[in-house]
Coordinates of C-alpha atoms and ligand atoms in Angstrom, one line a residue:
X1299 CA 7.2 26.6 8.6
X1300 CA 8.5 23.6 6.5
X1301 CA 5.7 20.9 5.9
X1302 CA 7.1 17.4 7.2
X1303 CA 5.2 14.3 7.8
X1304 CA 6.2 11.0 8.7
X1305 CA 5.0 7.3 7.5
X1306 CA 5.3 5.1 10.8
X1307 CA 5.4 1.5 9.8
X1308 CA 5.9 -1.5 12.5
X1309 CA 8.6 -3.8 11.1
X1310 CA 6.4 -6.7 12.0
X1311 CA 4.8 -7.6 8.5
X1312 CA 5.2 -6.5 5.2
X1313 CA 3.7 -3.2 3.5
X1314 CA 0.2 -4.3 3.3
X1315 CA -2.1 -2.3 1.0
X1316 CA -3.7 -0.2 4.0
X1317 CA -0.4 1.4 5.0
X1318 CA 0.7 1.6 1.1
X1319 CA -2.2 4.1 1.1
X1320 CA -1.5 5.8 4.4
X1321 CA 2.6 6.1 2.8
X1322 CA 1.0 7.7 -0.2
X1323 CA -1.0 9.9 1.3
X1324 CA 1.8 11.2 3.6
X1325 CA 4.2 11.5 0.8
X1326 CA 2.0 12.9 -1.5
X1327 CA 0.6 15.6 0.8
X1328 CA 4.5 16.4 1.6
X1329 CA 5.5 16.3 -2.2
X1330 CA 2.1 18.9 -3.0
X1331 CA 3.7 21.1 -0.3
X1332 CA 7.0 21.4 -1.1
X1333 CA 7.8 19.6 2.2
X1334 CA 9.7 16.6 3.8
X1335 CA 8.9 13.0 4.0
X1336 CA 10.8 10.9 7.0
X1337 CA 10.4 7.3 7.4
X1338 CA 10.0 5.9 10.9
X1339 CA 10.4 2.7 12.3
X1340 CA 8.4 1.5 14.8
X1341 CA 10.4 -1.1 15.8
X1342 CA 10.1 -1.2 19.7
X1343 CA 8.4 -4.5 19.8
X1344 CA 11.5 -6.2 19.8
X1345 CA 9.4 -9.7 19.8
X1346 CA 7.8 -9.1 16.4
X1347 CA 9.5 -6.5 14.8
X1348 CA 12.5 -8.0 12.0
X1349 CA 15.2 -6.6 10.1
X1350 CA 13.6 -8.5 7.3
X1351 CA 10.3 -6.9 7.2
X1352 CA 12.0 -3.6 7.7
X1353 CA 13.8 -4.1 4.6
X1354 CA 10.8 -5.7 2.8
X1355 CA 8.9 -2.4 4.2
X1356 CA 11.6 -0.2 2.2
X1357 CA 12.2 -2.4 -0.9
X1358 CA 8.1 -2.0 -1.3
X1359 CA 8.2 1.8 -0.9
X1360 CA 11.4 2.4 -3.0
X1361 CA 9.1 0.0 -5.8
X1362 CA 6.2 2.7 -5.4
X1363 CA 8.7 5.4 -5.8
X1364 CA 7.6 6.3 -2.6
X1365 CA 11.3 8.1 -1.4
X1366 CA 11.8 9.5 1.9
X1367 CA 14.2 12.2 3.1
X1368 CA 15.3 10.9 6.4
X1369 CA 14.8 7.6 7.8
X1370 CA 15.0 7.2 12.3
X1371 CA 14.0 4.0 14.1
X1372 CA 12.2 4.4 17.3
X1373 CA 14.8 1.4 18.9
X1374 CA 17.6 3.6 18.6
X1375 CA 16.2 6.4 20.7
X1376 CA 15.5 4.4 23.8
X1377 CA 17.4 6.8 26.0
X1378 CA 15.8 10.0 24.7
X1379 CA 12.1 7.8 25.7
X1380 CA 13.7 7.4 29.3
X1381 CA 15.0 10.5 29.5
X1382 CA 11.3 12.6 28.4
X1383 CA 9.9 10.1 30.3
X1384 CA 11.6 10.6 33.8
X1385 CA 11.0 14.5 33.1
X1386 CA 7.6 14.3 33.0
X1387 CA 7.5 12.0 36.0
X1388 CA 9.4 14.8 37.7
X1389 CA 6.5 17.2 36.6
X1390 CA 3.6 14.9 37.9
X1391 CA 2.4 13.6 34.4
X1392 CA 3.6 10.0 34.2
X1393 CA 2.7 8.3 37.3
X1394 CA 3.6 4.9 38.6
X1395 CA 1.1 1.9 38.7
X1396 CA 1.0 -1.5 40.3
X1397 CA -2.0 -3.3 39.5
X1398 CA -1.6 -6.5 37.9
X1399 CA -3.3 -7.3 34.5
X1400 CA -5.9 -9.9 36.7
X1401 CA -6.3 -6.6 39.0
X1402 CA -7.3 -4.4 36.3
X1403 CA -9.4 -6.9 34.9
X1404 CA -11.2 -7.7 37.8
X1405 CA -11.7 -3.6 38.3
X1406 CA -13.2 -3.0 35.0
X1407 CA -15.8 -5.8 34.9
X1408 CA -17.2 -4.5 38.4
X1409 CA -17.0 -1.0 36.8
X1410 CA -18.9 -3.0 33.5
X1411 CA -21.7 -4.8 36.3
X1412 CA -22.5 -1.0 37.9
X1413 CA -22.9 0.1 34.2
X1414 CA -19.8 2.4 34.3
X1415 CA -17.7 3.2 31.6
X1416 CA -14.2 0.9 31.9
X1417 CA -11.9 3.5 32.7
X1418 CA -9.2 3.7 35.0
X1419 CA -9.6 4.9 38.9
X1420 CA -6.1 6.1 39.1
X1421 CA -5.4 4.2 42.0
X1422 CA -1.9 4.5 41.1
X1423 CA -2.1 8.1 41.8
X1424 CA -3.1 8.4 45.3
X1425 CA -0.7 6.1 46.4
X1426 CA 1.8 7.6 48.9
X1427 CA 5.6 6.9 48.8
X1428 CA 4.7 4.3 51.5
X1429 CA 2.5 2.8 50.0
X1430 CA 4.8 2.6 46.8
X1431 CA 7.9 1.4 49.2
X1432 CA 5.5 -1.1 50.2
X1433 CA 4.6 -2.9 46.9
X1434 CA 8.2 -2.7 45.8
X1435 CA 9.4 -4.4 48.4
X1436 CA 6.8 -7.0 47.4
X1437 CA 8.7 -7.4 44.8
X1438 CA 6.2 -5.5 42.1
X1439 CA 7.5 -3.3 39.6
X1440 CA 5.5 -0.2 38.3
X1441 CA 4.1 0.2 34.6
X1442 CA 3.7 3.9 33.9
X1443 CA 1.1 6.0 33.1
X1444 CA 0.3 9.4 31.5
X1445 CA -1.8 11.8 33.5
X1446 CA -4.8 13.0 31.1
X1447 CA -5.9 16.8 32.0
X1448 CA -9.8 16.4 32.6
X1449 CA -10.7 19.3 30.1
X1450 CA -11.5 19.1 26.6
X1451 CA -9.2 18.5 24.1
X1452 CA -10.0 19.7 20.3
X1453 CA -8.7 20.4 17.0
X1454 CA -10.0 20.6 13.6
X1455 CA -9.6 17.6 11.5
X1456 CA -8.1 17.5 8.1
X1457 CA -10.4 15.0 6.9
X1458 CA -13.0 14.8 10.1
X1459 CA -13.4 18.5 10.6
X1460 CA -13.6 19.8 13.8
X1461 CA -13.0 16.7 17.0
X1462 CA -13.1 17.2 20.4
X1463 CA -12.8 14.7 23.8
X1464 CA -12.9 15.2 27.2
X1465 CA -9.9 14.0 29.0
X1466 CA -12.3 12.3 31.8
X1467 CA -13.9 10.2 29.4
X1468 CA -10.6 8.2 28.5
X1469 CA -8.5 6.3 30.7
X1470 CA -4.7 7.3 31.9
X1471 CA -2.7 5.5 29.0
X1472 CA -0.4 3.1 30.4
X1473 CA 3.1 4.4 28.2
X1474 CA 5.7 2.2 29.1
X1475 CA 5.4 -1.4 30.5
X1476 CA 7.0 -2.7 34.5
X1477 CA 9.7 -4.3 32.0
X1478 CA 10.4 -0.7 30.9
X1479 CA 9.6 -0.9 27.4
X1480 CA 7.7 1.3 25.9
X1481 CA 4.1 1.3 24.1
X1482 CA 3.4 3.1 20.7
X1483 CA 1.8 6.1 22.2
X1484 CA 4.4 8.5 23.7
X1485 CA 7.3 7.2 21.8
X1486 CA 5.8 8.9 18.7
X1487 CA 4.9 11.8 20.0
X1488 CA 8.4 12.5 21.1
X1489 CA 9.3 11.6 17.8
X1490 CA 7.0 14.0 16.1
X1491 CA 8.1 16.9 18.3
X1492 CA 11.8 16.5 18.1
X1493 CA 11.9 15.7 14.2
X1494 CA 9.5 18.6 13.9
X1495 CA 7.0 16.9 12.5
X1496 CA 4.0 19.7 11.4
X1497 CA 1.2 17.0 10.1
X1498 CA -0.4 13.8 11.1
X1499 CA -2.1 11.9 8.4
X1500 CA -3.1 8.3 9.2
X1501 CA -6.0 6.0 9.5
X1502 CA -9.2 6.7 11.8
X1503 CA -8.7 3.8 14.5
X1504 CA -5.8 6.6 15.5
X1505 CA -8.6 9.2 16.3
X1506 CA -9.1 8.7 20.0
X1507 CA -5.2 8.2 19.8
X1508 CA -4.8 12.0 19.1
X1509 CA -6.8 13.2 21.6
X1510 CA -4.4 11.7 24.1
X1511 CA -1.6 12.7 21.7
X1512 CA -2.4 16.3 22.2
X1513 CA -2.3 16.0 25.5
X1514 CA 1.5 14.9 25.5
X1515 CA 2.7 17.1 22.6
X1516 CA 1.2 19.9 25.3
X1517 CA 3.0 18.0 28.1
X1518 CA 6.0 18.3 26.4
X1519 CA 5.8 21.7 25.7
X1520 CA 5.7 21.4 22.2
X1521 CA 4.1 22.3 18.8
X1522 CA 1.5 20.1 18.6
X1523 CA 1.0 18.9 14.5
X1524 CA -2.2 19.5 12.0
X1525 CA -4.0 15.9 12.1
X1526 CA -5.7 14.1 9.8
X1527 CA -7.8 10.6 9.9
X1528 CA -8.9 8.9 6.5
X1529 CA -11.5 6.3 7.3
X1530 CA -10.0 2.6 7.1
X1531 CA -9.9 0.6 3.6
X1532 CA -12.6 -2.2 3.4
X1533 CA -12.4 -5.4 1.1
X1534 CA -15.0 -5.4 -1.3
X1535 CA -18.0 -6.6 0.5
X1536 CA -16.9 -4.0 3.6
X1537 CA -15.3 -6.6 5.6
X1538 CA -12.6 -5.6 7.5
X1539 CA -9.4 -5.5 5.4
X1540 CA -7.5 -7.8 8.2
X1541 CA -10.6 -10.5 7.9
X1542 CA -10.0 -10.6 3.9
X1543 CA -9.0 -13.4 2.5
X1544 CA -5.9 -13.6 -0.4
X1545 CA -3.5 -10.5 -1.1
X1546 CA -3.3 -7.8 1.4
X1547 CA 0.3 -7.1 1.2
X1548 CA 2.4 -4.9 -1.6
X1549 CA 4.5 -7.4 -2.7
X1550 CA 1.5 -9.9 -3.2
X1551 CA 0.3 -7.6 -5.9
X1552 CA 3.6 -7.2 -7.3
X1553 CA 4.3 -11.3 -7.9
X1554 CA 0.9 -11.1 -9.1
X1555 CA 2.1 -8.6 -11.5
X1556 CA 0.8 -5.3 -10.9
X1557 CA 2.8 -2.2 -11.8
X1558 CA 3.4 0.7 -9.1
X1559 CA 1.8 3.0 -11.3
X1560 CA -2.2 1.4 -11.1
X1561 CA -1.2 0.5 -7.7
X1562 CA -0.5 4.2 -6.5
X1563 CA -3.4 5.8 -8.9
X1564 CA -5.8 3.1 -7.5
X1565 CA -4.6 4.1 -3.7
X1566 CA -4.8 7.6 -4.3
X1567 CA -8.5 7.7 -5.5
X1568 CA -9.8 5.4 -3.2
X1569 CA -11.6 7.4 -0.5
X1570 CA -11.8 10.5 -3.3
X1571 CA -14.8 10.8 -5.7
X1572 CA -12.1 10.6 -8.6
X1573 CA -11.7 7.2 -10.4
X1574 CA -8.4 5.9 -10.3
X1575 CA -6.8 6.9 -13.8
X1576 CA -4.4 4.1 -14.7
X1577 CA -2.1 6.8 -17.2
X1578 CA -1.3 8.8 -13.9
X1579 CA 2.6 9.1 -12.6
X1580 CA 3.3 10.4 -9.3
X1581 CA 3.9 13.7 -10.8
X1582 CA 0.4 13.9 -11.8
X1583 CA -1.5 12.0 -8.3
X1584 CA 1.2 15.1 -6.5
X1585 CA -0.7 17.5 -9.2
X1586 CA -4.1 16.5 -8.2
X1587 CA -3.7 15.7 -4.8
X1588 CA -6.0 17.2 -2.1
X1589 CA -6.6 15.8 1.4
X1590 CA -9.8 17.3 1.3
X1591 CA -10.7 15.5 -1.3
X1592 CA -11.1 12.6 1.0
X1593 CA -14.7 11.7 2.4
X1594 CA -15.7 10.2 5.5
X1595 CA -17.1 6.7 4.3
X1596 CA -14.8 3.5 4.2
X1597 CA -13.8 3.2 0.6
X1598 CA -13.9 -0.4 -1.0
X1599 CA -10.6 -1.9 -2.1
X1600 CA -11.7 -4.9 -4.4
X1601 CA -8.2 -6.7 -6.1
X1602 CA -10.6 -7.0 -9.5
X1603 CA -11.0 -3.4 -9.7
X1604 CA -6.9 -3.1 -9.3
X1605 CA -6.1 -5.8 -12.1
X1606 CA -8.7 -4.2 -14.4
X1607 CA -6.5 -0.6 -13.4
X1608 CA -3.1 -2.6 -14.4
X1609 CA -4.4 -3.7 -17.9
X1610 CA -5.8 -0.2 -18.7
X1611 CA -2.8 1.1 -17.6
X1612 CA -0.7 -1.5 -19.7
X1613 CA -3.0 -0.6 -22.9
X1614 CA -2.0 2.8 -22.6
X1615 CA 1.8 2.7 -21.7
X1616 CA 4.2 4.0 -23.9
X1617 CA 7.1 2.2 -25.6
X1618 CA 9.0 4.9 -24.0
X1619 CA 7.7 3.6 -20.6
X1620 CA 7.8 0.1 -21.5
X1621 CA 11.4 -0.3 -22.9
X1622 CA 13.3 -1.2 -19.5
X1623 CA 10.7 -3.0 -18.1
X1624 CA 10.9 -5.4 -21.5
X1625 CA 14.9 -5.6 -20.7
X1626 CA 14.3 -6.6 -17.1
X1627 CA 11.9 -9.3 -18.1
X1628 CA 14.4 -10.5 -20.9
X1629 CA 12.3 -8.8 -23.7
X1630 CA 15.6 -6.3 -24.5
X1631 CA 15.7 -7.3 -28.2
X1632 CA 11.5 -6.3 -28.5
X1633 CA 10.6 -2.9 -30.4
X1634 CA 8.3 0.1 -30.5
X1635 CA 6.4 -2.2 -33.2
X1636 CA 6.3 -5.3 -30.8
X1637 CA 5.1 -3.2 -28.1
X1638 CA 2.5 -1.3 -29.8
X1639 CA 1.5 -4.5 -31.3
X1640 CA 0.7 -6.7 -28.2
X1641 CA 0.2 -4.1 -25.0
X1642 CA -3.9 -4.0 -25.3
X1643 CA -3.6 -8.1 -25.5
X1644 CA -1.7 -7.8 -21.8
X1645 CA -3.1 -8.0 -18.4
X1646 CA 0.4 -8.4 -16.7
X1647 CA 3.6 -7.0 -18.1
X1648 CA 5.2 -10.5 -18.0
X1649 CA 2.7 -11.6 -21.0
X1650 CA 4.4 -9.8 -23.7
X1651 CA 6.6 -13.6 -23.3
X1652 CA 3.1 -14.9 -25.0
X1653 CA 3.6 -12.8 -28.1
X1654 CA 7.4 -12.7 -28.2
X1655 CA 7.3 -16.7 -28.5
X1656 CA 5.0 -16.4 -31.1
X1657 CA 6.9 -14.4 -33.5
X1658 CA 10.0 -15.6 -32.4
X1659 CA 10.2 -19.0 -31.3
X1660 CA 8.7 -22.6 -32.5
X1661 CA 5.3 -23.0 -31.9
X1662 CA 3.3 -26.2 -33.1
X1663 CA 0.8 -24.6 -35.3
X1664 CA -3.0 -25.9 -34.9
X1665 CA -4.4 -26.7 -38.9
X1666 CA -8.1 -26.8 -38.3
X1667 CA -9.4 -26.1 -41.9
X1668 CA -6.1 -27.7 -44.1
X1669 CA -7.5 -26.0 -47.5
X1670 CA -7.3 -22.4 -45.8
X1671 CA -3.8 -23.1 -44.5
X1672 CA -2.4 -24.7 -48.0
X1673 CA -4.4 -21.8 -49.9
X1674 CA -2.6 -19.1 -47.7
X1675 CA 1.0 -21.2 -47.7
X1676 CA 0.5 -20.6 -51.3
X1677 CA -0.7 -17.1 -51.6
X1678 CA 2.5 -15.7 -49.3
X1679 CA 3.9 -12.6 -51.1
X1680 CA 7.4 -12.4 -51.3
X1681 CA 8.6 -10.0 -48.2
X1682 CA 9.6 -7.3 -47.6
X1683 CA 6.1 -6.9 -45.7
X1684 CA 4.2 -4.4 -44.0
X1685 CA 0.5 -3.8 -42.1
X1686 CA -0.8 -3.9 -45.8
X1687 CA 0.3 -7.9 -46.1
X1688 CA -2.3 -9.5 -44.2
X1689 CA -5.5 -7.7 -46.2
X1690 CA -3.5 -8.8 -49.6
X1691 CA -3.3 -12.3 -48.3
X1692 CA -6.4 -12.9 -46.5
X1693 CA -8.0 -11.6 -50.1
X1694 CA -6.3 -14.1 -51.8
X1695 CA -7.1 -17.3 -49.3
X1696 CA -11.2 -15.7 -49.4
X1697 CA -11.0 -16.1 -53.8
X1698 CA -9.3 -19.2 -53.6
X1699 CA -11.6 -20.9 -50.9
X1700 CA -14.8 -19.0 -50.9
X1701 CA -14.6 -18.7 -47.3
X1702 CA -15.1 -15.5 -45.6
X1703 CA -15.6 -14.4 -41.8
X1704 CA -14.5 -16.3 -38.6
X1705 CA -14.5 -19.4 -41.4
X1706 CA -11.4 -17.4 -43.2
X1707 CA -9.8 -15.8 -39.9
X1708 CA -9.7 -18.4 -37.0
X1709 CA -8.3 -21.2 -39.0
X1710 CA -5.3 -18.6 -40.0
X1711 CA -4.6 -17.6 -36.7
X1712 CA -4.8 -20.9 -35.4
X1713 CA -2.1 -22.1 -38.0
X1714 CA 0.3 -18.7 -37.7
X1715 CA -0.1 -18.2 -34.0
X1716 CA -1.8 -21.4 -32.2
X1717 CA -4.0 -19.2 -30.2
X1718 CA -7.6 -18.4 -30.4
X1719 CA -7.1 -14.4 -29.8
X1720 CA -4.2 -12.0 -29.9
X1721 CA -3.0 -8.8 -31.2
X1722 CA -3.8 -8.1 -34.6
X1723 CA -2.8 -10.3 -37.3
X1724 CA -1.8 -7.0 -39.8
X1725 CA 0.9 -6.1 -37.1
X1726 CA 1.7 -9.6 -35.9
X1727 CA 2.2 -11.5 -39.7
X1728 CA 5.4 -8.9 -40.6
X1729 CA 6.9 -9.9 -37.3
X1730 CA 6.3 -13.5 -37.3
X1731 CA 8.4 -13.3 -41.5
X1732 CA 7.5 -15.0 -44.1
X1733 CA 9.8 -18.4 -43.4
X1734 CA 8.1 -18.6 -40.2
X1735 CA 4.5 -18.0 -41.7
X1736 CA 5.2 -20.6 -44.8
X1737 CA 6.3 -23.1 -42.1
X1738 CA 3.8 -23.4 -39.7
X1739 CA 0.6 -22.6 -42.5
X1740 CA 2.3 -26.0 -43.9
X1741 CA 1.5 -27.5 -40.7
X1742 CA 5.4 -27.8 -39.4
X1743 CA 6.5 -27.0 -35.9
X1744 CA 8.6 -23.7 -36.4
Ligands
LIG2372 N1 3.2 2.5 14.1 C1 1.9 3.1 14.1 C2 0.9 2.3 13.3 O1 1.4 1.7 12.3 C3 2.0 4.5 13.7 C4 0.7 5.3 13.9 C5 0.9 6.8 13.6 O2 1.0 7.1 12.4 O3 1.1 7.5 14.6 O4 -0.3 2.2 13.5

């Protein structure tokens, strides 16, 4: 059998870094097994859910390079809801409810006060066709619920190992609302069973989800799909990731400049005992990958820990790699050289600019120690120059001043950069020519 798995967004935010994981995971796990990858739109909450954010949802994947096969949105399948949903009315397993919400309230504090458990009493299914004429003709209109089996229900965990509950420890879920729209919980398990889904893989607070899941998958009559529950991401003092404060979503991270690449190696180690390894594709994460892998604790997600991934990965990347992301940032003219010459000086791809402006565009040079600057005006060799220039040329400035050390070297890269640090000055100097150098050494704006 084919391995498919689904990523099941709600259109009602952006991709936030907790389902960014979740989408890797899936996609991953499908990519290791040779298998399919759909994308599904929860989009039933008509209130909240946007075309916007559906789109943003997509436009983040696509950035991650996160591709699905097959894309379905739950909103377009209402009929196929109503229609598995009157057939398992018909068999006894969604049954018709008329308590208000003050009703139900009022039934589970008493059930709190006695010290019971606040689950339902299934009023709703003793009730006899009379008494169902009855409230109708009050004017009430059912919600629906699913009939739980009172057995056990078990399976074996991808990540949790083996799970079992009993059916009379949870309450009937309510599945579709007296306004006849539907909740999460049925929907998707029609979904999964007629787009074949074989596994599960989401976040734990879905674990008492599956139980109930099962249940309907069995209801249905269908194959009922592997699970697995990774524990939630935490911020980095274990708060809850919605209680954070700053960037939670993808694109967040992206204005702040991080690539996909330390985003995706950062998600797929966090939960693993593997640090995330900032030279990683997704060809290698798909290598590696192992949903075992993944423990049980809540993994930290701290956004220092991603920016220090984003630079490594930076210092590493290739000029191969690096070439189209200069031409999208306007950098089309900068070569292997350039590259190679500023990337350990980056923390975001967008500060080659720093170092292109240097060597390319006027700069007011900084003259802190005027007899180093005049000495090294003067001592300019004659180009054509190479990585060898700057040794010659700091040589010459050291015997004509006597200075030596950070006496020598910060006043010169004051003058030929006007910035404290940067890449190194052999690679930088050829770049920056000899016009340019003579100019700004003599204290002149070029
Ligand atoms: N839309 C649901 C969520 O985002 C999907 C859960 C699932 O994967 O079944 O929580």
């Amino acid at each position: 059998m084919a391995v498919k798995v689904r990523f099941a967004p709600s259109p009602t935010g952006y991709l936030h870094i907790g389902n960014a994981r979740t989408a890797l995971i899936n996609w991953l796990f499908a990519k290791r097994a040779g298998g399919g990858f759909l994308l599904r739109l929860d989009d039933t909450d008509v209130e909240r859910s946007t075309a916007a954010y559906a789109e943003g949802i997509r436009d983040d994947l696509a950035w991650l390079g996160l591709t699905w096969d097959d894309e379905k949105s739950q909103i377009a399948r209402l009929s196929r809801y109503a229609e598995v949903g009157e057939a398992l009315a018909a068999s006894g397993r969604l049954y018709a409810c008329y308590e208000t919400p003050e009703e139900l309230e009022y039934k589970r504090r008493r059930q709190r006060a006695k010290g019971l458990p606040p689950i339902y009493d299934r009023e709703g299914l003793s009730l006899a066709a009379a008494d169902r004429a009855r409230l109708e003709a009050e004017g009430r209109r059912p919600h629906w619920r699913f009939r739980l089996e009172h057995q056990e229900t078990a399976w074996n965990d991808l990540v949790r190992g083996p799970q079992s509950y009993h059916g009379a420890h949870l309450s009937d879920p309510v599945v579709r609302r007296a306004d006849g729209s539907w909740l999460y919980m049925l929907p998707s398990v029609i979904d999964d069973a007629d787009f074949a889904i074989t596994h599960v893989l989401r976040g734990e607070d879905h674990v008492t989800n599956t139980a109930v899941q099962i249940q309907m998958f069995q209801a249905l009559g269908a194959a009922v799909p592997v699970f697995g529950h990774v524990p939630l991401i935490t911020g980095p003092g274990g708060e809850g990731m919605s209680k954070r404060e700053g960037a939670q979503a993808v694109r967040d991270f992206r204005a702040e400049g991080v690539e996909p690449a330390p985003m995706l190696a950062m998600l797929a180690s966090l939960g693993t005992a593997e640090a995330p390894d900032p030279e990683a594709d997704l060809a290698a994460l798909v290598d590696r990958f192992d949903i075992h892998h993944f423990g049980r604790s809540q993994p930290q997600f701290d956004p220092a820990e991603l920016t220090a991934v984003n630079a490594r990965h930076l210092h590493a990347l290739p000029f191969s790699a690096a070439k189209a992301r200069l031409a999208e940032i306007g950098l089309g003219d900068a070569g292997q050289d350039f590259w190679l010459a500023v990337r350990a000086n980056l923390v975001r791809f967008a500060d080659a600019h720093i170092w292109w402006k240097v060597i390319r565009e006027p700069l007011v040079p900084l003259i802190e120690d005027a007899e180093v600057a005049a000495a090294a005006a003067r001592a300019l060799p004659p180009e054509p120059w190479d990585e060898t220039t700057w040794a010659a040329l700091a040589d010459a400035v050291k015997a004509a001043t006597g200075k030596k050390g950070r006496a020598l070297f910060h006043p010169l890269r004051l003058a030929l950069t006007g910035r404290e640090n940067g890449p190194e000055l052999k690679v930088l100097l050829p770049m920056i020519g000899r016009e340019r150098a003579l100019a700004r050494l003599s204290g002149r704006t070029a």
